[in-house]
Amino acid sequence: MSNTITGPDGQQRCAWCQSAPEFFEYHDNEWGYPVVDDQRLFEKLCLESFQSGLSWRTILNKRENFRKAFCGFDFNKMAQFSDTDVERLLQDAGIIRHRGKIEAVINNARRAQELIATEGSLAAYVWRYEAETPPPPQTASTSPESVAMSKDLKKRGWKFVGPTTVFAFMQAMGLVNDHAEGCISRKKAAKLRRSFTKPV
């Protein structure tokens, strides 16, 4: 069984919450619950790309700065970004100033437009990769589904979307219920997943 810790209210939560005080709110209100909104899905893919090699705490604490810098992760607006925007972003101390990652998410905005044109929506696409038989909670950093989605996205021209990045995205967006056994949010996530209608 995955470890849990006792939260401020005496309830059990995933052990990773104890890594930072701000993780409790993120864990309780966001992580692991099904998402169907294309802009939120795209934002998370971008933020997971920026996290590569860094801690999620760093990204979470800069999330509002990222949203401001990248037009709320509106991929239609981001797709219009130019080299001038890249240079502007490289001067923005509020975000991760990594040229490769900045250029990657701008590229991915354009690829998102193409994907939506052929698949109907980003949500319809990603939910095709929902795990049929997920691994036990918090025992894996990739899955067959994340490997498959990563491979397909790369074939479509996306960047910084390796299997580990994609699996972290799946965990956060509710494509797999990876809350620990005994965590108060596991039942909530399961209930939301049961009532969730997969987009087509």
mmCIF file with all atom_site columns, C-alpha atoms in Angstrom:
data_model
loop_
_atom_site.group_PDB
_atom_site.id
_atom_site.type_symbol
_atom_site.label_atom_id
_atom_site.label_alt_id
_atom_site.label_comp_id
_atom_site.label_asym_id
_atom_site.label_entity_id
_atom_site.label_seq_id
_atom_site.pdbx_PDB_ins_code
_atom_site.Cartn_x
_atom_site.Cartn_y
_atom_site.Cartn_z
_atom_site.occupancy
_atom_site.B_iso_or_equiv
_atom_site.pdbx_formal_charge
_atom_site.auth_seq_id
_atom_site.auth_comp_id
_atom_site.auth_asym_id
_atom_site.auth_atom_id
_atom_site.pdbx_PDB_model_num
ATOM 1   C CA . MET A 1 1   ? 0.000   0.000  0.000   1.00 0.00 ? 1   MET A CA 1
ATOM 2   C CA . SER A 1 2   ? 1.305   3.473  -0.826  1.00 0.00 ? 2   SER A CA 1
ATOM 3   C CA . ASN A 1 3   ? 2.199   5.671  2.106   1.00 0.00 ? 3   ASN A CA 1
ATOM 4   C CA . THR A 1 4   ? -0.140  8.323  3.449   1.00 0.00 ? 4   THR A CA 1
ATOM 5   C CA . ILE A 1 5   ? 0.395   11.094 5.964   1.00 0.00 ? 5   ILE A CA 1
ATOM 6   C CA . THR A 1 6   ? -1.992  12.807 8.351   1.00 0.00 ? 6   THR A CA 1
ATOM 7   C CA . GLY A 1 7   ? -3.065  16.212 7.086   1.00 0.00 ? 7   GLY A CA 1
ATOM 8   C CA . PRO A 1 8   ? -3.836  19.342 9.111   1.00 0.00 ? 8   PRO A CA 1
ATOM 9   C CA . ASP A 1 9   ? -7.447  18.171 9.539   1.00 0.00 ? 9   ASP A CA 1
ATOM 10  C CA . GLY A 1 10  ? -6.450  14.731 10.781  1.00 0.00 ? 10  GLY A CA 1
ATOM 11  C CA . GLN A 1 11  ? -7.394  13.024 7.506   1.00 0.00 ? 11  GLN A CA 1
ATOM 12  C CA . GLN A 1 12  ? -5.034  10.813 5.531   1.00 0.00 ? 12  GLN A CA 1
ATOM 13  C CA . ARG A 1 13  ? -3.514  12.114 2.320   1.00 0.00 ? 13  ARG A CA 1
ATOM 14  C CA . CYS A 1 14  ? -0.873  11.053 -0.186  1.00 0.00 ? 14  CYS A CA 1
ATOM 15  C CA . ALA A 1 15  ? 2.528   11.221 1.482   1.00 0.00 ? 15  ALA A CA 1
ATOM 16  C CA . TRP A 1 16  ? 3.941   13.582 -1.149  1.00 0.00 ? 16  TRP A CA 1
ATOM 17  C CA . CYS A 1 17  ? 1.793   16.374 0.311   1.00 0.00 ? 17  CYS A CA 1
ATOM 18  C CA . GLN A 1 18  ? 4.227   16.776 3.187   1.00 0.00 ? 18  GLN A CA 1
ATOM 19  C CA . SER A 1 19  ? 6.945   17.977 0.801   1.00 0.00 ? 19  SER A CA 1
ATOM 20  C CA . ALA A 1 20  ? 5.538   21.522 0.791   1.00 0.00 ? 20  ALA A CA 1
ATOM 21  C CA . PRO A 1 21  ? 2.642   23.333 2.564   1.00 0.00 ? 21  PRO A CA 1
ATOM 22  C CA . GLU A 1 22  ? 1.123   24.462 -0.737  1.00 0.00 ? 22  GLU A CA 1
ATOM 23  C CA . PHE A 1 23  ? 0.806   20.862 -1.912  1.00 0.00 ? 23  PHE A CA 1
ATOM 24  C CA . PHE A 1 24  ? -2.191  20.192 0.347   1.00 0.00 ? 24  PHE A CA 1
ATOM 25  C CA . GLU A 1 25  ? -4.502  22.579 -1.513  1.00 0.00 ? 25  GLU A CA 1
ATOM 26  C CA . TYR A 1 26  ? -3.258  21.409 -4.905  1.00 0.00 ? 26  TYR A CA 1
ATOM 27  C CA . HIS A 1 27  ? -3.707  17.769 -3.878  1.00 0.00 ? 27  HIS A CA 1
ATOM 28  C CA . ASP A 1 28  ? -7.167  18.263 -2.361  1.00 0.00 ? 28  ASP A CA 1
ATOM 29  C CA . ASN A 1 29  ? -8.671  20.438 -5.090  1.00 0.00 ? 29  ASN A CA 1
ATOM 30  C CA . GLU A 1 30  ? -6.940  19.576 -8.359  1.00 0.00 ? 30  GLU A CA 1
ATOM 31  C CA . TRP A 1 31  ? -4.654  16.570 -8.580  1.00 0.00 ? 31  TRP A CA 1
ATOM 32  C CA . GLY A 1 32  ? -6.185  13.399 -9.962  1.00 0.00 ? 32  GLY A CA 1
ATOM 33  C CA . TYR A 1 33  ? -9.646  14.703 -10.829 1.00 0.00 ? 33  TYR A CA 1
ATOM 34  C CA . PRO A 1 34  ? -10.867 14.271 -14.442 1.00 0.00 ? 34  PRO A CA 1
ATOM 35  C CA . VAL A 1 35  ? -10.402 17.297 -16.701 1.00 0.00 ? 35  VAL A CA 1
ATOM 36  C CA . VAL A 1 36  ? -12.061 17.815 -20.066 1.00 0.00 ? 36  VAL A CA 1
ATOM 37  C CA . ASP A 1 37  ? -11.238 21.464 -20.770 1.00 0.00 ? 37  ASP A CA 1
ATOM 38  C CA . ASP A 1 38  ? -8.758  21.770 -23.647 1.00 0.00 ? 38  ASP A CA 1
ATOM 39  C CA . GLN A 1 39  ? -7.044  24.870 -22.275 1.00 0.00 ? 39  GLN A CA 1
ATOM 40  C CA . ARG A 1 40  ? -6.486  23.291 -18.850 1.00 0.00 ? 40  ARG A CA 1
ATOM 41  C CA . LEU A 1 41  ? -5.180  20.125 -20.460 1.00 0.00 ? 41  LEU A CA 1
ATOM 42  C CA . PHE A 1 42  ? -2.799  22.103 -22.633 1.00 0.00 ? 42  PHE A CA 1
ATOM 43  C CA . GLU A 1 43  ? -1.630  24.166 -19.665 1.00 0.00 ? 43  GLU A CA 1
ATOM 44  C CA . LYS A 1 44  ? -0.797  21.041 -17.717 1.00 0.00 ? 44  LYS A CA 1
ATOM 45  C CA . LEU A 1 45  ? 1.142   19.522 -20.602 1.00 0.00 ? 45  LEU A CA 1
ATOM 46  C CA . CYS A 1 46  ? 3.134   22.743 -20.849 1.00 0.00 ? 46  CYS A CA 1
ATOM 47  C CA . LEU A 1 47  ? 3.814   22.935 -17.116 1.00 0.00 ? 47  LEU A CA 1
ATOM 48  C CA . GLU A 1 48  ? 4.871   19.297 -16.999 1.00 0.00 ? 48  GLU A CA 1
ATOM 49  C CA . SER A 1 49  ? 7.264   20.040 -19.864 1.00 0.00 ? 49  SER A CA 1
ATOM 50  C CA . PHE A 1 50  ? 8.742   22.932 -17.885 1.00 0.00 ? 50  PHE A CA 1
ATOM 51  C CA . GLN A 1 51  ? 9.027   20.701 -14.824 1.00 0.00 ? 51  GLN A CA 1
ATOM 52  C CA . SER A 1 52  ? 11.355  18.280 -16.606 1.00 0.00 ? 52  SER A CA 1
ATOM 53  C CA . GLY A 1 53  ? 14.468  18.079 -14.415 1.00 0.00 ? 53  GLY A CA 1
ATOM 54  C CA . LEU A 1 54  ? 12.947  20.332 -11.756 1.00 0.00 ? 54  LEU A CA 1
ATOM 55  C CA . SER A 1 55  ? 10.579  19.982 -8.790  1.00 0.00 ? 55  SER A CA 1
ATOM 56  C CA . TRP A 1 56  ? 6.828   20.432 -9.125  1.00 0.00 ? 56  TRP A CA 1
ATOM 57  C CA . ARG A 1 57  ? 6.968   22.881 -6.206  1.00 0.00 ? 57  ARG A CA 1
ATOM 58  C CA . THR A 1 58  ? 9.079   25.221 -8.344  1.00 0.00 ? 58  THR A CA 1
ATOM 59  C CA . ILE A 1 59  ? 6.520   25.095 -11.149 1.00 0.00 ? 59  ILE A CA 1
ATOM 60  C CA . LEU A 1 60  ? 3.471   25.367 -8.882  1.00 0.00 ? 60  LEU A CA 1
ATOM 61  C CA . ASN A 1 61  ? 4.876   28.454 -7.172  1.00 0.00 ? 61  ASN A CA 1
ATOM 62  C CA . LYS A 1 62  ? 5.452   30.071 -10.565 1.00 0.00 ? 62  LYS A CA 1
ATOM 63  C CA . ARG A 1 63  ? 2.183   28.914 -12.149 1.00 0.00 ? 63  ARG A CA 1
ATOM 64  C CA . GLU A 1 64  ? 0.457   32.302 -12.075 1.00 0.00 ? 64  GLU A CA 1
ATOM 65  C CA . ASN A 1 65  ? 3.545   33.882 -13.637 1.00 0.00 ? 65  ASN A CA 1
ATOM 66  C CA . PHE A 1 66  ? 3.483   31.240 -16.353 1.00 0.00 ? 66  PHE A CA 1
ATOM 67  C CA . ARG A 1 67  ? -0.198  31.927 -17.007 1.00 0.00 ? 67  ARG A CA 1
ATOM 68  C CA . LYS A 1 68  ? 0.451   35.645 -17.365 1.00 0.00 ? 68  LYS A CA 1
ATOM 69  C CA . ALA A 1 69  ? 3.469   35.125 -19.593 1.00 0.00 ? 69  ALA A CA 1
ATOM 70  C CA . PHE A 1 70  ? 1.725   32.608 -21.868 1.00 0.00 ? 70  PHE A CA 1
ATOM 71  C CA . CYS A 1 71  ? -1.697  34.277 -22.250 1.00 0.00 ? 71  CYS A CA 1
ATOM 72  C CA . GLY A 1 72  ? -3.376  31.875 -19.847 1.00 0.00 ? 72  GLY A CA 1
ATOM 73  C CA . PHE A 1 73  ? -2.060  29.006 -21.995 1.00 0.00 ? 73  PHE A CA 1
ATOM 74  C CA . ASP A 1 74  ? -4.491  29.904 -24.751 1.00 0.00 ? 74  ASP A CA 1
ATOM 75  C CA . PHE A 1 75  ? -2.874  27.796 -27.461 1.00 0.00 ? 75  PHE A CA 1
ATOM 76  C CA . ASN A 1 76  ? -4.443  29.855 -30.245 1.00 0.00 ? 76  ASN A CA 1
ATOM 77  C CA . LYS A 1 77  ? -2.683  32.954 -28.926 1.00 0.00 ? 77  LYS A CA 1
ATOM 78  C CA . MET A 1 78  ? 0.529   31.102 -28.137 1.00 0.00 ? 78  MET A CA 1
ATOM 79  C CA . ALA A 1 79  ? 0.636   29.727 -31.674 1.00 0.00 ? 79  ALA A CA 1
ATOM 80  C CA . GLN A 1 80  ? 1.132   33.312 -32.867 1.00 0.00 ? 80  GLN A CA 1
ATOM 81  C CA . PHE A 1 81  ? 4.200   33.895 -30.683 1.00 0.00 ? 81  PHE A CA 1
ATOM 82  C CA . SER A 1 82  ? 7.293   35.006 -32.592 1.00 0.00 ? 82  SER A CA 1
ATOM 83  C CA . ASP A 1 83  ? 11.024  35.077 -31.940 1.00 0.00 ? 83  ASP A CA 1
ATOM 84  C CA . THR A 1 84  ? 10.421  38.423 -30.248 1.00 0.00 ? 84  THR A CA 1
ATOM 85  C CA . ASP A 1 85  ? 8.139   36.689 -27.753 1.00 0.00 ? 85  ASP A CA 1
ATOM 86  C CA . VAL A 1 86  ? 10.795  34.060 -27.094 1.00 0.00 ? 86  VAL A CA 1
ATOM 87  C CA . GLU A 1 87  ? 13.310  36.783 -26.261 1.00 0.00 ? 87  GLU A CA 1
ATOM 88  C CA . ARG A 1 88  ? 10.731  38.516 -24.048 1.00 0.00 ? 88  ARG A CA 1
ATOM 89  C CA . LEU A 1 89  ? 10.069  35.295 -22.164 1.00 0.00 ? 89  LEU A CA 1
ATOM 90  C CA . LEU A 1 90  ? 13.781  34.661 -21.696 1.00 0.00 ? 90  LEU A CA 1
ATOM 91  C CA . GLN A 1 91  ? 13.914  37.943 -19.749 1.00 0.00 ? 91  GLN A CA 1
ATOM 92  C CA . ASP A 1 92  ? 10.941  37.040 -17.529 1.00 0.00 ? 92  ASP A CA 1
ATOM 93  C CA . ALA A 1 93  ? 12.333  36.124 -14.097 1.00 0.00 ? 93  ALA A CA 1
ATOM 94  C CA . GLY A 1 94  ? 8.902   34.879 -13.017 1.00 0.00 ? 94  GLY A CA 1
ATOM 95  C CA . ILE A 1 95  ? 9.095   31.744 -15.172 1.00 0.00 ? 95  ILE A CA 1
ATOM 96  C CA . ILE A 1 96  ? 11.677  29.098 -16.048 1.00 0.00 ? 96  ILE A CA 1
ATOM 97  C CA . ARG A 1 97  ? 13.936  30.814 -18.565 1.00 0.00 ? 97  ARG A CA 1
ATOM 98  C CA . HIS A 1 98  ? 14.930  27.785 -20.592 1.00 0.00 ? 98  HIS A CA 1
ATOM 99  C CA . ARG A 1 99  ? 15.004  28.522 -24.330 1.00 0.00 ? 99  ARG A CA 1
ATOM 100 C CA . GLY A 1 100 ? 14.403  24.918 -25.346 1.00 0.00 ? 100 GLY A CA 1
ATOM 101 C CA . LYS A 1 101 ? 11.333  24.561 -23.142 1.00 0.00 ? 101 LYS A CA 1
ATOM 102 C CA . ILE A 1 102 ? 9.923   27.955 -24.136 1.00 0.00 ? 102 ILE A CA 1
ATOM 103 C CA . GLU A 1 103 ? 10.318  27.170 -27.819 1.00 0.00 ? 103 GLU A CA 1
ATOM 104 C CA . ALA A 1 104 ? 8.872   23.697 -27.235 1.00 0.00 ? 104 ALA A CA 1
ATOM 105 C CA . VAL A 1 105 ? 5.587   24.907 -25.699 1.00 0.00 ? 105 VAL A CA 1
ATOM 106 C CA . ILE A 1 106 ? 5.143   27.489 -28.449 1.00 0.00 ? 106 ILE A CA 1
ATOM 107 C CA . ASN A 1 107 ? 5.695   24.725 -30.988 1.00 0.00 ? 107 ASN A CA 1
ATOM 108 C CA . ASN A 1 108 ? 3.251   22.541 -29.064 1.00 0.00 ? 108 ASN A CA 1
ATOM 109 C CA . ALA A 1 109 ? 0.588   25.247 -29.256 1.00 0.00 ? 109 ALA A CA 1
ATOM 110 C CA . ARG A 1 110 ? 0.770   25.036 -33.041 1.00 0.00 ? 110 ARG A CA 1
ATOM 111 C CA . ARG A 1 111 ? 0.727   21.247 -32.895 1.00 0.00 ? 111 ARG A CA 1
ATOM 112 C CA . ALA A 1 112 ? -2.320  21.446 -30.591 1.00 0.00 ? 112 ALA A CA 1
ATOM 113 C CA . GLN A 1 113 ? -4.176  23.420 -33.237 1.00 0.00 ? 113 GLN A CA 1
ATOM 114 C CA . GLU A 1 114 ? -3.360  20.750 -35.804 1.00 0.00 ? 114 GLU A CA 1
ATOM 115 C CA . LEU A 1 115 ? -4.378  17.944 -33.459 1.00 0.00 ? 115 LEU A CA 1
ATOM 116 C CA . ILE A 1 116 ? -7.726  19.579 -32.673 1.00 0.00 ? 116 ILE A CA 1
ATOM 117 C CA . ALA A 1 117 ? -8.369  20.088 -36.383 1.00 0.00 ? 117 ALA A CA 1
ATOM 118 C CA . THR A 1 118 ? -8.022  16.343 -36.981 1.00 0.00 ? 118 THR A CA 1
ATOM 119 C CA . GLU A 1 119 ? -9.203  14.836 -33.677 1.00 0.00 ? 119 GLU A CA 1
ATOM 120 C CA . GLY A 1 120 ? -11.980 17.231 -32.659 1.00 0.00 ? 120 GLY A CA 1
ATOM 121 C CA . SER A 1 121 ? -10.505 18.325 -29.330 1.00 0.00 ? 121 SER A CA 1
ATOM 122 C CA . LEU A 1 122 ? -7.455  17.841 -27.185 1.00 0.00 ? 122 LEU A CA 1
ATOM 123 C CA . ALA A 1 123 ? -9.683  16.219 -24.568 1.00 0.00 ? 123 ALA A CA 1
ATOM 124 C CA . ALA A 1 124 ? -11.049 13.640 -27.012 1.00 0.00 ? 124 ALA A CA 1
ATOM 125 C CA . TYR A 1 125 ? -7.493  12.782 -27.987 1.00 0.00 ? 125 TYR A CA 1
ATOM 126 C CA . VAL A 1 126 ? -5.931  12.428 -24.536 1.00 0.00 ? 126 VAL A CA 1
ATOM 127 C CA . TRP A 1 127 ? -8.835  10.485 -23.028 1.00 0.00 ? 127 TRP A CA 1
ATOM 128 C CA . ARG A 1 128 ? -8.315  7.746  -25.606 1.00 0.00 ? 128 ARG A CA 1
ATOM 129 C CA . TYR A 1 129 ? -5.233  6.932  -23.553 1.00 0.00 ? 129 TYR A CA 1
ATOM 130 C CA . GLU A 1 130 ? -7.047  6.379  -20.273 1.00 0.00 ? 130 GLU A CA 1
ATOM 131 C CA . ALA A 1 131 ? -5.504  3.396  -18.506 1.00 0.00 ? 131 ALA A CA 1
ATOM 132 C CA . GLU A 1 132 ? -7.551  0.210  -18.774 1.00 0.00 ? 132 GLU A CA 1
ATOM 133 C CA . THR A 1 133 ? -5.621  -1.530 -16.001 1.00 0.00 ? 133 THR A CA 1
ATOM 134 C CA . PRO A 1 134 ? -3.588  1.112  -14.149 1.00 0.00 ? 134 PRO A CA 1
ATOM 135 C CA . PRO A 1 135 ? -0.664  0.090  -11.944 1.00 0.00 ? 135 PRO A CA 1
ATOM 136 C CA . PRO A 1 136 ? -1.119  0.143  -8.162  1.00 0.00 ? 136 PRO A CA 1
ATOM 137 C CA . PRO A 1 137 ? -1.155  3.748  -6.889  1.00 0.00 ? 137 PRO A CA 1
ATOM 138 C CA . GLN A 1 138 ? 2.144   5.590  -6.996  1.00 0.00 ? 138 GLN A CA 1
ATOM 139 C CA . THR A 1 139 ? 4.226   2.601  -8.015  1.00 0.00 ? 139 THR A CA 1
ATOM 140 C CA . ALA A 1 140 ? 5.119   3.699  -11.559 1.00 0.00 ? 140 ALA A CA 1
ATOM 141 C CA . SER A 1 141 ? 6.541   6.722  -13.348 1.00 0.00 ? 141 SER A CA 1
ATOM 142 C CA . THR A 1 142 ? 5.371   5.586  -16.793 1.00 0.00 ? 142 THR A CA 1
ATOM 143 C CA . SER A 1 143 ? 2.701   3.296  -18.184 1.00 0.00 ? 143 SER A CA 1
ATOM 144 C CA . PRO A 1 144 ? 2.014   1.595  -21.503 1.00 0.00 ? 144 PRO A CA 1
ATOM 145 C CA . GLU A 1 145 ? -0.516  4.356  -22.180 1.00 0.00 ? 145 GLU A CA 1
ATOM 146 C CA . SER A 1 146 ? 1.921   7.170  -21.413 1.00 0.00 ? 146 SER A CA 1
ATOM 147 C CA . VAL A 1 147 ? 4.538   5.542  -23.631 1.00 0.00 ? 147 VAL A CA 1
ATOM 148 C CA . ALA A 1 148 ? 1.996   5.233  -26.462 1.00 0.00 ? 148 ALA A CA 1
ATOM 149 C CA . MET A 1 149 ? 0.748   8.813  -26.096 1.00 0.00 ? 149 MET A CA 1
ATOM 150 C CA . SER A 1 150 ? 4.284   10.179 -25.903 1.00 0.00 ? 150 SER A CA 1
ATOM 151 C CA . LYS A 1 151 ? 5.260   8.296  -29.049 1.00 0.00 ? 151 LYS A CA 1
ATOM 152 C CA . ASP A 1 152 ? 2.226   9.544  -30.943 1.00 0.00 ? 152 ASP A CA 1
ATOM 153 C CA . LEU A 1 153 ? 2.654   13.158 -29.825 1.00 0.00 ? 153 LEU A CA 1
ATOM 154 C CA . LYS A 1 154 ? 6.293   13.106 -30.889 1.00 0.00 ? 154 LYS A CA 1
ATOM 155 C CA . LYS A 1 155 ? 5.253   11.704 -34.252 1.00 0.00 ? 155 LYS A CA 1
ATOM 156 C CA . ARG A 1 156 ? 2.913   14.693 -34.538 1.00 0.00 ? 156 ARG A CA 1
ATOM 157 C CA . GLY A 1 157 ? 5.804   17.061 -33.845 1.00 0.00 ? 157 GLY A CA 1
ATOM 158 C CA . TRP A 1 158 ? 5.317   17.790 -30.138 1.00 0.00 ? 158 TRP A CA 1
ATOM 159 C CA . LYS A 1 159 ? 8.397   18.381 -27.976 1.00 0.00 ? 159 LYS A CA 1
ATOM 160 C CA . PHE A 1 160 ? 9.310   17.750 -24.317 1.00 0.00 ? 160 PHE A CA 1
ATOM 161 C CA . VAL A 1 161 ? 6.569   15.119 -24.015 1.00 0.00 ? 161 VAL A CA 1
ATOM 162 C CA . GLY A 1 162 ? 8.451   12.018 -22.904 1.00 0.00 ? 162 GLY A CA 1
ATOM 163 C CA . PRO A 1 163 ? 6.658   9.062  -21.272 1.00 0.00 ? 163 PRO A CA 1
ATOM 164 C CA . THR A 1 164 ? 7.401   10.258 -17.718 1.00 0.00 ? 164 THR A CA 1
ATOM 165 C CA . THR A 1 165 ? 6.139   13.767 -18.468 1.00 0.00 ? 165 THR A CA 1
ATOM 166 C CA . VAL A 1 166 ? 3.004   12.345 -20.060 1.00 0.00 ? 166 VAL A CA 1
ATOM 167 C CA . PHE A 1 167 ? 2.380   9.990  -17.125 1.00 0.00 ? 167 PHE A CA 1
ATOM 168 C CA . ALA A 1 168 ? 2.647   12.888 -14.661 1.00 0.00 ? 168 ALA A CA 1
ATOM 169 C CA . PHE A 1 169 ? 0.110   14.713 -16.834 1.00 0.00 ? 169 PHE A CA 1
ATOM 170 C CA . MET A 1 170 ? -2.195  11.674 -16.744 1.00 0.00 ? 170 MET A CA 1
ATOM 171 C CA . GLN A 1 171 ? -1.931  11.454 -12.952 1.00 0.00 ? 171 GLN A CA 1
ATOM 172 C CA . ALA A 1 172 ? -2.781  15.119 -12.501 1.00 0.00 ? 172 ALA A CA 1
ATOM 173 C CA . MET A 1 173 ? -5.612  15.265 -15.035 1.00 0.00 ? 173 MET A CA 1
ATOM 174 C CA . GLY A 1 174 ? -7.413  12.180 -13.726 1.00 0.00 ? 174 GLY A CA 1
ATOM 175 C CA . LEU A 1 175 ? -6.715  9.746  -16.552 1.00 0.00 ? 175 LEU A CA 1
ATOM 176 C CA . VAL A 1 176 ? -5.531  7.436  -13.812 1.00 0.00 ? 176 VAL A CA 1
ATOM 177 C CA . ASN A 1 177 ? -6.527  7.541  -10.140 1.00 0.00 ? 177 ASN A CA 1
ATOM 178 C CA . ASP A 1 178 ? -3.099  7.556  -8.527  1.00 0.00 ? 178 ASP A CA 1
ATOM 179 C CA . HIS A 1 179 ? -4.166  8.771  -5.089  1.00 0.00 ? 179 HIS A CA 1
ATOM 180 C CA . ALA A 1 180 ? -2.784  6.432  -2.453  1.00 0.00 ? 180 ALA A CA 1
ATOM 181 C CA . GLU A 1 181 ? -4.942  3.745  -0.881  1.00 0.00 ? 181 GLU A CA 1
ATOM 182 C CA . GLY A 1 182 ? -6.343  5.337  2.272   1.00 0.00 ? 182 GLY A CA 1
ATOM 183 C CA . CYS A 1 183 ? -6.034  8.902  0.964   1.00 0.00 ? 183 CYS A CA 1
ATOM 184 C CA . ILE A 1 184 ? -9.268  10.887 1.438   1.00 0.00 ? 184 ILE A CA 1
ATOM 185 C CA . SER A 1 185 ? -9.094  12.050 -2.168  1.00 0.00 ? 185 SER A CA 1
ATOM 186 C CA . ARG A 1 186 ? -8.961  8.551  -3.670  1.00 0.00 ? 186 ARG A CA 1
ATOM 187 C CA . LYS A 1 187 ? -12.687 7.950  -3.173  1.00 0.00 ? 187 LYS A CA 1
ATOM 188 C CA . LYS A 1 188 ? -13.518 11.447 -4.439  1.00 0.00 ? 188 LYS A CA 1
ATOM 189 C CA . ALA A 1 189 ? -11.445 10.877 -7.564  1.00 0.00 ? 189 ALA A CA 1
ATOM 190 C CA . ALA A 1 190 ? -13.048 7.465  -8.115  1.00 0.00 ? 190 ALA A CA 1
ATOM 191 C CA . LYS A 1 191 ? -16.531 8.957  -7.792  1.00 0.00 ? 191 LYS A CA 1
ATOM 192 C CA . LEU A 1 192 ? -15.726 11.745 -10.242 1.00 0.00 ? 192 LEU A CA 1
ATOM 193 C CA . ARG A 1 193 ? -14.267 9.242  -12.682 1.00 0.00 ? 193 ARG A CA 1
ATOM 194 C CA . ARG A 1 194 ? -17.420 7.063  -12.503 1.00 0.00 ? 194 ARG A CA 1
ATOM 195 C CA . SER A 1 195 ? -19.650 10.020 -13.325 1.00 0.00 ? 195 SER A CA 1
ATOM 196 C CA . PHE A 1 196 ? -17.292 11.389 -15.971 1.00 0.00 ? 196 PHE A CA 1
ATOM 197 C CA . THR A 1 197 ? -18.344 11.171 -19.610 1.00 0.00 ? 197 THR A CA 1
ATOM 198 C CA . LYS A 1 198 ? -15.350 10.688 -21.847 1.00 0.00 ? 198 LYS A CA 1
ATOM 199 C CA . PRO A 1 199 ? -15.242 13.216 -24.697 1.00 0.00 ? 199 PRO A CA 1
ATOM 200 C CA . VAL A 1 200 ? -15.474 11.888 -28.233 1.00 0.00 ? 200 VAL A CA 1
#
